[in-house]
CSV table of C-alpha atoms and ligand atoms in Angstrom, one decimal:
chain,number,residue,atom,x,y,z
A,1,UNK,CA,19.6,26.9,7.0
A,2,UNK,CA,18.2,23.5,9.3
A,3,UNK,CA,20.6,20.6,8.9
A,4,UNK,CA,18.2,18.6,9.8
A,5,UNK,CA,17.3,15.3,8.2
A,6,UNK,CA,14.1,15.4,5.9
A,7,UNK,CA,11.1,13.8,8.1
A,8,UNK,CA,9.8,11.3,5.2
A,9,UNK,CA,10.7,8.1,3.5
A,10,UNK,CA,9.2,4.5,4.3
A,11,UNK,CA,11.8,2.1,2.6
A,12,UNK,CA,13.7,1.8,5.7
A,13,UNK,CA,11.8,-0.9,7.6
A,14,UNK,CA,11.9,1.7,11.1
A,15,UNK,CA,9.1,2.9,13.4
A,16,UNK,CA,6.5,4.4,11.7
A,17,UNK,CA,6.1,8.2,12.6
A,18,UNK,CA,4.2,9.9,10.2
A,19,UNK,CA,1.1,9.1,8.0
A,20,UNK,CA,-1.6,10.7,5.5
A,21,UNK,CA,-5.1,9.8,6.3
A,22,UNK,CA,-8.3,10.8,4.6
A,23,UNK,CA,-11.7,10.0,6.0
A,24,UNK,CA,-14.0,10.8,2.8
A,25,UNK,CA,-16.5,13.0,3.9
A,26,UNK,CA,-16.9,14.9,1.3
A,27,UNK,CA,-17.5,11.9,-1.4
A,28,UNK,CA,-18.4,8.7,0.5
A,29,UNK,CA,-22.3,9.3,0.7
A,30,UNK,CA,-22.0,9.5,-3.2
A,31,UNK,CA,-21.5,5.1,-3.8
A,32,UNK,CA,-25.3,4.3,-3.7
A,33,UNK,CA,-26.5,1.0,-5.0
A,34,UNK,CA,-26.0,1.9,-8.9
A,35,UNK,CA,-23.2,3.2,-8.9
A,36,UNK,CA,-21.1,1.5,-6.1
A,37,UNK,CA,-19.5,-1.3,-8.7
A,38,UNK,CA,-18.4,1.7,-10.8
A,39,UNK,CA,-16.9,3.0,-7.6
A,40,UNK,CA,-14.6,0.2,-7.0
A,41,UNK,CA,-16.7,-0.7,-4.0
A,42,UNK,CA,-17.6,-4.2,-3.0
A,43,UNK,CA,-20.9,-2.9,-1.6
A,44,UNK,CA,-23.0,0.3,-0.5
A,45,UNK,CA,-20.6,1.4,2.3
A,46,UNK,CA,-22.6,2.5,5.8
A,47,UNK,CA,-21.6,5.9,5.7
A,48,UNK,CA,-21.9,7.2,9.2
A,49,UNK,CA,-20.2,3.5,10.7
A,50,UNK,CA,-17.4,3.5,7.7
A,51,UNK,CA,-16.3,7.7,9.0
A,52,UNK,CA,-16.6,6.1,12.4
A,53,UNK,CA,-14.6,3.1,12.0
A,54,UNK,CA,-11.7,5.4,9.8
A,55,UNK,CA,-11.6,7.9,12.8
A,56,UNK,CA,-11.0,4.4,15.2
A,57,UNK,CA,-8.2,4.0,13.2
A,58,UNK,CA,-6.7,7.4,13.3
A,59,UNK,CA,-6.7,7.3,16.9
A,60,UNK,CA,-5.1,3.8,17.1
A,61,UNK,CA,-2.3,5.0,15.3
A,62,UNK,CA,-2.3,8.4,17.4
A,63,UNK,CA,-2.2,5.9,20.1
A,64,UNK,CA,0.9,4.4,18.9
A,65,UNK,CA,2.6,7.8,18.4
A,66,UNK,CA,2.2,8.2,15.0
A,67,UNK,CA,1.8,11.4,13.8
A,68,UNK,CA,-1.6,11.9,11.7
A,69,UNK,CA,-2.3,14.1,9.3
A,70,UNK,CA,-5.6,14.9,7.5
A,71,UNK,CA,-5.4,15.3,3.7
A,72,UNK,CA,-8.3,17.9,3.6
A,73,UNK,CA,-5.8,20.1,5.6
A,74,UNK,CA,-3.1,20.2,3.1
A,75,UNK,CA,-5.7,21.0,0.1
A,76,UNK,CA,-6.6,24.0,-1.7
A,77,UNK,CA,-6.3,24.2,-5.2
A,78,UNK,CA,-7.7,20.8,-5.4
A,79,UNK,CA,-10.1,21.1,-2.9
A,80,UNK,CA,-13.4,20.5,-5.5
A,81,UNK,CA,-12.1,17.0,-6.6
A,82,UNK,CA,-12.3,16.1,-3.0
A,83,UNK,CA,-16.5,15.2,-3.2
A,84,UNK,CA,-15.9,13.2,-6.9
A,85,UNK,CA,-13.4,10.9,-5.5
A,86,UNK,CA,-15.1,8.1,-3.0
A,87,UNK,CA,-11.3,6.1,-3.3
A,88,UNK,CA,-9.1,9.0,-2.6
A,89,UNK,CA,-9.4,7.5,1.0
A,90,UNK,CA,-7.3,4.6,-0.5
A,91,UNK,CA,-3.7,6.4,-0.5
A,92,UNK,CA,-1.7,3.7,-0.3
A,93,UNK,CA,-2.3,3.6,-4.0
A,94,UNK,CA,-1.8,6.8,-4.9
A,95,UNK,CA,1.8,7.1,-3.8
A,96,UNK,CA,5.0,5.5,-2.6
A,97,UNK,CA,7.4,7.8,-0.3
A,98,UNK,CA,11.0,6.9,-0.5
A,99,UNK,CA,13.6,9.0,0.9
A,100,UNK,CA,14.5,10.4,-2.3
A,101,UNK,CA,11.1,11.1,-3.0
A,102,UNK,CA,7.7,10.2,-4.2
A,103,UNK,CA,6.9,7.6,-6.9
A,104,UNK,CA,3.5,9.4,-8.0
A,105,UNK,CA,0.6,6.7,-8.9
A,106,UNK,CA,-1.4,7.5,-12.3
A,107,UNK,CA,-4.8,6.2,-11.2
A,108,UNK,CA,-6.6,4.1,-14.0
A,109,UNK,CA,-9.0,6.0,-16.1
A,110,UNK,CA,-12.6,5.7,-13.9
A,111,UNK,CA,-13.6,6.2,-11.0
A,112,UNK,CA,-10.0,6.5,-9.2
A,113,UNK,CA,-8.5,9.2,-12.1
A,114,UNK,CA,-7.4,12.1,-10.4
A,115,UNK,CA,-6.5,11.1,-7.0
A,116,UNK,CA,-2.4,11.9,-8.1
A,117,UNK,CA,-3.8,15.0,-8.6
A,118,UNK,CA,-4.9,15.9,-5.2
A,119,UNK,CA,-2.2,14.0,-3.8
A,120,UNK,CA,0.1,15.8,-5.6
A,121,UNK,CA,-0.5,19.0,-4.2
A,122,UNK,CA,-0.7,17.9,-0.8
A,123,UNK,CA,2.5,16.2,-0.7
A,124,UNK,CA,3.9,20.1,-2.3
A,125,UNK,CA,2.2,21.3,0.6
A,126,UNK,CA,3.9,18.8,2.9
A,127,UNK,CA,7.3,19.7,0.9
A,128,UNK,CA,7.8,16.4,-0.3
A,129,UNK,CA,9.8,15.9,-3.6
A,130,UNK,CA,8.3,14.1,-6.3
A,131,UNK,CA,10.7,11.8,-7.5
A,132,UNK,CA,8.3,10.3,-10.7
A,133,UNK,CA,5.6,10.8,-12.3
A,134,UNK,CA,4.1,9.0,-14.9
A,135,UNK,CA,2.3,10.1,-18.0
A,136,UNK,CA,-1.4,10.7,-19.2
A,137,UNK,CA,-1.4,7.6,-20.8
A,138,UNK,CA,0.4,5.3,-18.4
A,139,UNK,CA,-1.6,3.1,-15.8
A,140,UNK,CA,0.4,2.4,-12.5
A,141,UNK,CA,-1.5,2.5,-8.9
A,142,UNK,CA,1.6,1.7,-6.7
A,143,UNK,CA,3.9,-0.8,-5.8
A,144,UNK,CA,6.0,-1.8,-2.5
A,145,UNK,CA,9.2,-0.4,-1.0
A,146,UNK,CA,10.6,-3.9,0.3
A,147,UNK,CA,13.8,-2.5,1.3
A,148,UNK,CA,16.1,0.3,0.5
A,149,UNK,CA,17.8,-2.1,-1.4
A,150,UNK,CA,14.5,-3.7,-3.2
A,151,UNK,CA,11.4,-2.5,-5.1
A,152,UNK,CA,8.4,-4.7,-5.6
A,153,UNK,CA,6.6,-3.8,-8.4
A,154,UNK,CA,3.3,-6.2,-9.3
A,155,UNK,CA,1.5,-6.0,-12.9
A,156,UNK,CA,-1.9,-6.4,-11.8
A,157,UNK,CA,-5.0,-5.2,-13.6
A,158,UNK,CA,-3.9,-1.9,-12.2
A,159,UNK,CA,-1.1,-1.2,-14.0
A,160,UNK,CA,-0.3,-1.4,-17.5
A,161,UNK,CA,2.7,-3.4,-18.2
A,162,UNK,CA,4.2,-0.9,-20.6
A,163,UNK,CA,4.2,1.5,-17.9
A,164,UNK,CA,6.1,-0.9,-16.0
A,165,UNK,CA,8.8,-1.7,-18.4
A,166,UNK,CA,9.4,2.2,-18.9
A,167,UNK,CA,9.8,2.6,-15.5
A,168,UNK,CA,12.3,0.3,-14.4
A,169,UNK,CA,15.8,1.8,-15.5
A,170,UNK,CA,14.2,5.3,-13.4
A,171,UNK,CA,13.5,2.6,-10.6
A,172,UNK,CA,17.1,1.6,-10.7
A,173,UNK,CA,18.3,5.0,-9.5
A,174,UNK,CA,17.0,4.5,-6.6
A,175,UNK,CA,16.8,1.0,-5.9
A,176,UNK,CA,19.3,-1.6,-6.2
A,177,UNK,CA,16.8,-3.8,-7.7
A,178,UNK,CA,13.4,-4.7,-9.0
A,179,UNK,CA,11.2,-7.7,-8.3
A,180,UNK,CA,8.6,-7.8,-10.8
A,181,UNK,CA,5.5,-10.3,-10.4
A,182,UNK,CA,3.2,-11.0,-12.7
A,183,UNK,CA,0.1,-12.1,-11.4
A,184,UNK,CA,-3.4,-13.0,-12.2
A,185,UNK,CA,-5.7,-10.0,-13.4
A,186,UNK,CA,-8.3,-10.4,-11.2
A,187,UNK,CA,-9.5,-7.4,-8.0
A,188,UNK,CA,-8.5,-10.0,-5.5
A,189,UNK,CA,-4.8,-9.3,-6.5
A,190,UNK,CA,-5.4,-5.6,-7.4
A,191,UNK,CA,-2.3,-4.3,-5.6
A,192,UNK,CA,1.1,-5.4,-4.6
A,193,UNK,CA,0.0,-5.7,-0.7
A,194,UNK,CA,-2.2,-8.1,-1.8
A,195,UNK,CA,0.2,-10.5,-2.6
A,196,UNK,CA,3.0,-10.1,-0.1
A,197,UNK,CA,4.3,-7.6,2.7
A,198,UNK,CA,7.2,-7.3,5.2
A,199,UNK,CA,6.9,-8.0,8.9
A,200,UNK,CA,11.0,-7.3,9.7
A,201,UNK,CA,13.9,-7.7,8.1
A,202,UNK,CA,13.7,-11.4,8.2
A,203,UNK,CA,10.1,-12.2,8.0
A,204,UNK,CA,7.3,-11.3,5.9
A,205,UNK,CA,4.1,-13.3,4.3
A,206,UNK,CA,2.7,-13.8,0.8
A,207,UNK,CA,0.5,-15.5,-1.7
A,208,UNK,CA,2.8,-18.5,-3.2
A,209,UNK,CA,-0.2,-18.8,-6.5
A,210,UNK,CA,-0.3,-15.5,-7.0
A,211,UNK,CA,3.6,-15.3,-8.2
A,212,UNK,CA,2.6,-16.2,-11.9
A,213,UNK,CA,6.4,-15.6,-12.9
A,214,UNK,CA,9.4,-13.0,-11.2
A,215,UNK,CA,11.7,-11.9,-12.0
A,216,UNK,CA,14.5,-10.3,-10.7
A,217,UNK,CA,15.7,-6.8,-12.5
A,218,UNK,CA,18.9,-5.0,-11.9
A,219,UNK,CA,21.2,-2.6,-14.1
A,220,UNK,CA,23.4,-5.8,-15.6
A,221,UNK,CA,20.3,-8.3,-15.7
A,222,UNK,CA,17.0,-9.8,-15.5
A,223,UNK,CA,16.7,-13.0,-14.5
A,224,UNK,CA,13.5,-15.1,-13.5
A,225,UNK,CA,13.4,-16.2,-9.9
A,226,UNK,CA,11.0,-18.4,-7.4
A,227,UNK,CA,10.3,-15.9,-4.8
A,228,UNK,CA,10.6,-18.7,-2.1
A,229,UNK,CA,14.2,-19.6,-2.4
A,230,UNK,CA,14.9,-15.9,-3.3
A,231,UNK,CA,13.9,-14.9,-0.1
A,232,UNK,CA,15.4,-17.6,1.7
A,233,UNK,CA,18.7,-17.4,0.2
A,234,UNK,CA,18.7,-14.1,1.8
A,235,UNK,CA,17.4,-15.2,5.2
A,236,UNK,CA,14.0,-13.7,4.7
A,237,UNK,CA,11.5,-16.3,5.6
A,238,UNK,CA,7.9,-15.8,3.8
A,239,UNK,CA,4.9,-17.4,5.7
A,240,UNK,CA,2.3,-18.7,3.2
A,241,UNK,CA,-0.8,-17.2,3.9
A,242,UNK,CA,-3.9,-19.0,2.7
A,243,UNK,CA,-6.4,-18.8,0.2
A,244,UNK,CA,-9.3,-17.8,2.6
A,245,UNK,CA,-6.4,-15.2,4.1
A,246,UNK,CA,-5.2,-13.8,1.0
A,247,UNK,CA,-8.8,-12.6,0.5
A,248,UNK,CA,-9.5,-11.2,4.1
A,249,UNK,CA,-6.8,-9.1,3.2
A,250,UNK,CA,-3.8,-11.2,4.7
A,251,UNK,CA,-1.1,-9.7,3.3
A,252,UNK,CA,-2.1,-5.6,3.5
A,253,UNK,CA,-1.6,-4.8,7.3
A,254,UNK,CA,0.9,-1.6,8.2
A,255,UNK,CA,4.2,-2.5,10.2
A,256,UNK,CA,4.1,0.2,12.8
A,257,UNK,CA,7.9,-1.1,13.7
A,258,UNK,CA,9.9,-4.7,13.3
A,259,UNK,CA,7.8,-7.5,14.0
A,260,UNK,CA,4.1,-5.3,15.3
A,261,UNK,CA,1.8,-4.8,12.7
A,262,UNK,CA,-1.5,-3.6,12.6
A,263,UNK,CA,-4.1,-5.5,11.2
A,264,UNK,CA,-7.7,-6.3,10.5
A,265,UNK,CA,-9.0,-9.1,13.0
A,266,UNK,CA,-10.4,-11.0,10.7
A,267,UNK,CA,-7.3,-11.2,8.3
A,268,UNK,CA,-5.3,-14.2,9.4
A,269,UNK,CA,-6.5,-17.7,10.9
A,270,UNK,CA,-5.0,-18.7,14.5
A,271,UNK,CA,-2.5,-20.9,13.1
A,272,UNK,CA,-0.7,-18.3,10.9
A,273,UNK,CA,-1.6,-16.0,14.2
A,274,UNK,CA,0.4,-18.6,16.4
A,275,UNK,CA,3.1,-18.9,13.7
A,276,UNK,CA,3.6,-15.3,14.2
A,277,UNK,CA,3.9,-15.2,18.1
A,278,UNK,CA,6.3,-17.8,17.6
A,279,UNK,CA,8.5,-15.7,15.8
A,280,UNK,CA,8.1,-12.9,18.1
A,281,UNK,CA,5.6,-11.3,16.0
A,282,UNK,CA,3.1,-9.0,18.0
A,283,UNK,CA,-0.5,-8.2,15.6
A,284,UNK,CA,-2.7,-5.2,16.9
A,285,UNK,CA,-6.0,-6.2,16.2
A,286,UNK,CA,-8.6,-3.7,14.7
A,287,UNK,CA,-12.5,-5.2,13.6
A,288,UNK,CA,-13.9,-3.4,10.8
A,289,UNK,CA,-17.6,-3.6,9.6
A,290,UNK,CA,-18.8,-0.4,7.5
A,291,UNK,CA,-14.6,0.0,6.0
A,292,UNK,CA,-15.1,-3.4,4.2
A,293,UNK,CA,-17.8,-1.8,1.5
A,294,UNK,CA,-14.9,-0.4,0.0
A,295,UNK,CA,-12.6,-3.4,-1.0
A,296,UNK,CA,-9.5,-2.2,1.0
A,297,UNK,CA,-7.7,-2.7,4.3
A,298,UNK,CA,-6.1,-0.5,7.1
A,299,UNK,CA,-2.6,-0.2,4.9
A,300,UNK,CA,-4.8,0.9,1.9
A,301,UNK,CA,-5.8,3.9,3.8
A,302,UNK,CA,-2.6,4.8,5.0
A,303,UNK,CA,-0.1,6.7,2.9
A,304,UNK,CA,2.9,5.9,5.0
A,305,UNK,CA,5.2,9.1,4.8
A,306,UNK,CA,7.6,8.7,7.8
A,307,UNK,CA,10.1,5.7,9.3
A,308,UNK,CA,12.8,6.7,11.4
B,401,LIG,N1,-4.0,-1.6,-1.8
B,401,LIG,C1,-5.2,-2.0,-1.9
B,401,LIG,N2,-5.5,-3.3,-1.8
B,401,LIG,N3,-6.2,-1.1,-2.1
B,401,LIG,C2,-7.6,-1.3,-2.0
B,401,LIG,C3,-8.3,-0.3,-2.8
B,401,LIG,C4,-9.8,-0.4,-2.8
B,401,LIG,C5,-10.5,0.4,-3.7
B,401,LIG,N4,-11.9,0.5,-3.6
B,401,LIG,C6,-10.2,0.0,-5.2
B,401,LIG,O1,-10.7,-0.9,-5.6
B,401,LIG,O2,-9.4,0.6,-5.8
């Protein structure tokens, strides 16, 4: 018998250690010029540049001392859907890994359906428990571990807001609380990183006009909120990011620790780079060309697994 502490869990804003990668080989040179809106893609991706660019990134992080791993070599049973799904590269979406395990996306019907399904055996292959999944009918592609203490669930046009509601009072088990945002239905906010993310325990940056309403959801209550003076009541200070920013992707960069995050280059102006350095804040650049076909940043390809 090991005593040894289980080696995943992200909620816990620590060093990054261990991530999921998949570089779609199998699937990628399947988005042509019909089919790539289907596809979720915001153009024909460059297929050779695109695999070249992921595999950049994989050795950044390698670089970093993160441990990498490689989907395709944690999938068997599943191994066909690999060539069918162009997105699967996009695991941020697919699953959030707590410490008491694994809130399971269920992709939207389309192109994206059947990623949890892959995922899902690979993360039995990794030994890490499943701690929800949703049903056939239920629509829910992710949402943000803030905290240990905090969940951050966005209803975007990715997730059904019944879903939602049935989820909360399982999301309380684990989570002290919920902050749920509605926000616009439109791609540009199709995730929860696209709206906000956390840079340490005090700092993190968002989207002020994408906060529609939130609310703030515990066992006892729900209450509606501003997110500003939320945050700032607990000494969290949120940089605005602009509108030009939010769609470059501002907000969806990967803490590799407490104030260094990885990011595209072309994400954030100087002044919100220079706000940053004044608070300590150290961005590893990264320029992507062929990645940006498929609508996502570096944090959409990463299914964090590990912080310790
Ligand atoms: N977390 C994200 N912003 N993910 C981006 C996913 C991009 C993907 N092509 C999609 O549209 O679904």
């Amino acid at each position: 018998m090991s005593n040894l502490k289980p080696e995943y869990g992200n909620e816990k804003l620590a060093r990054l250690r261990k991530v999921l990668l998949h570089n779609p080989v199998e699937s990628l040179a399947s988005v042509n010029l019909s089919n790539y809106k289907y596809h979720l893609f915001n153009n024909v991706p460059k297929v050779d540049q695109y695999h070249k660019e992921h595999e950049q990134y994989a050795q950044l992080l390698k670089a970093h001392d993160i441990e990498v791993l490689e989907l395709r070599n944690f999938v068997r049973r599943t191994k066909d859907l690999l060539a069918k799904l162009p997105n699967l590269a996009y695991l941020n979406d697919i699953a959030v890994v707590t410490s008491k395990g694994v809130i399971l996306s269920k992709m939207c019907p389309g192109t994206r359906a059947g990623e949890e399904v892959v995922v899902k055996e690979v993360l039995n292959n990794l030994s890490i428990p499943i701690f929800h999944e949703f049903r056939d009918d239920d629509e829910f592609e992710g949402c943000m571990a803030f905290s240990p203490k905090t969940l951050i669930i966005v209803d975007t046009e990715r997730l059904k807001t019944s879903t939602i509601e049935s989820f909360f009072q399982k999301a309380l088990e684990i989570f002290e609380e919920v902050i749920y945002v509605k926000t616009p239905q439109e791609r540009r906010f199709m995730h929860a990183d696209m709206i906000i993310n956390r840079i340490s325990e005090q700092l993190g940056v968002y989207f002020p006009s994408a906060f529609l309403q939130t609310f703030l959801i515990t066992k006892q209550k729900r209450v509606e909120i501003n997110v500003r003076e939320f945050f700032a009541e607990r000494n969290i200070e949120l940089i605005e990011l602009n509108d030009v920013e939010q769609q470059n992707w501002g907000c969806s960069f990967v803490t590799l620790e407490p104030k260094i995050i990885i990011h595209y280059d072309i994400a954030l102006n100087n002044q919100t780079k220079k706000r940053l350095r004044q608070r300590g804040v150290d961005v590893i650049e990264f320029h992507p060309q062929a990645l940006l076909a498929g609508g996502g940043s570096l944090r959409c390809l990463t299914l964090r697994l590990w912080r310790a």
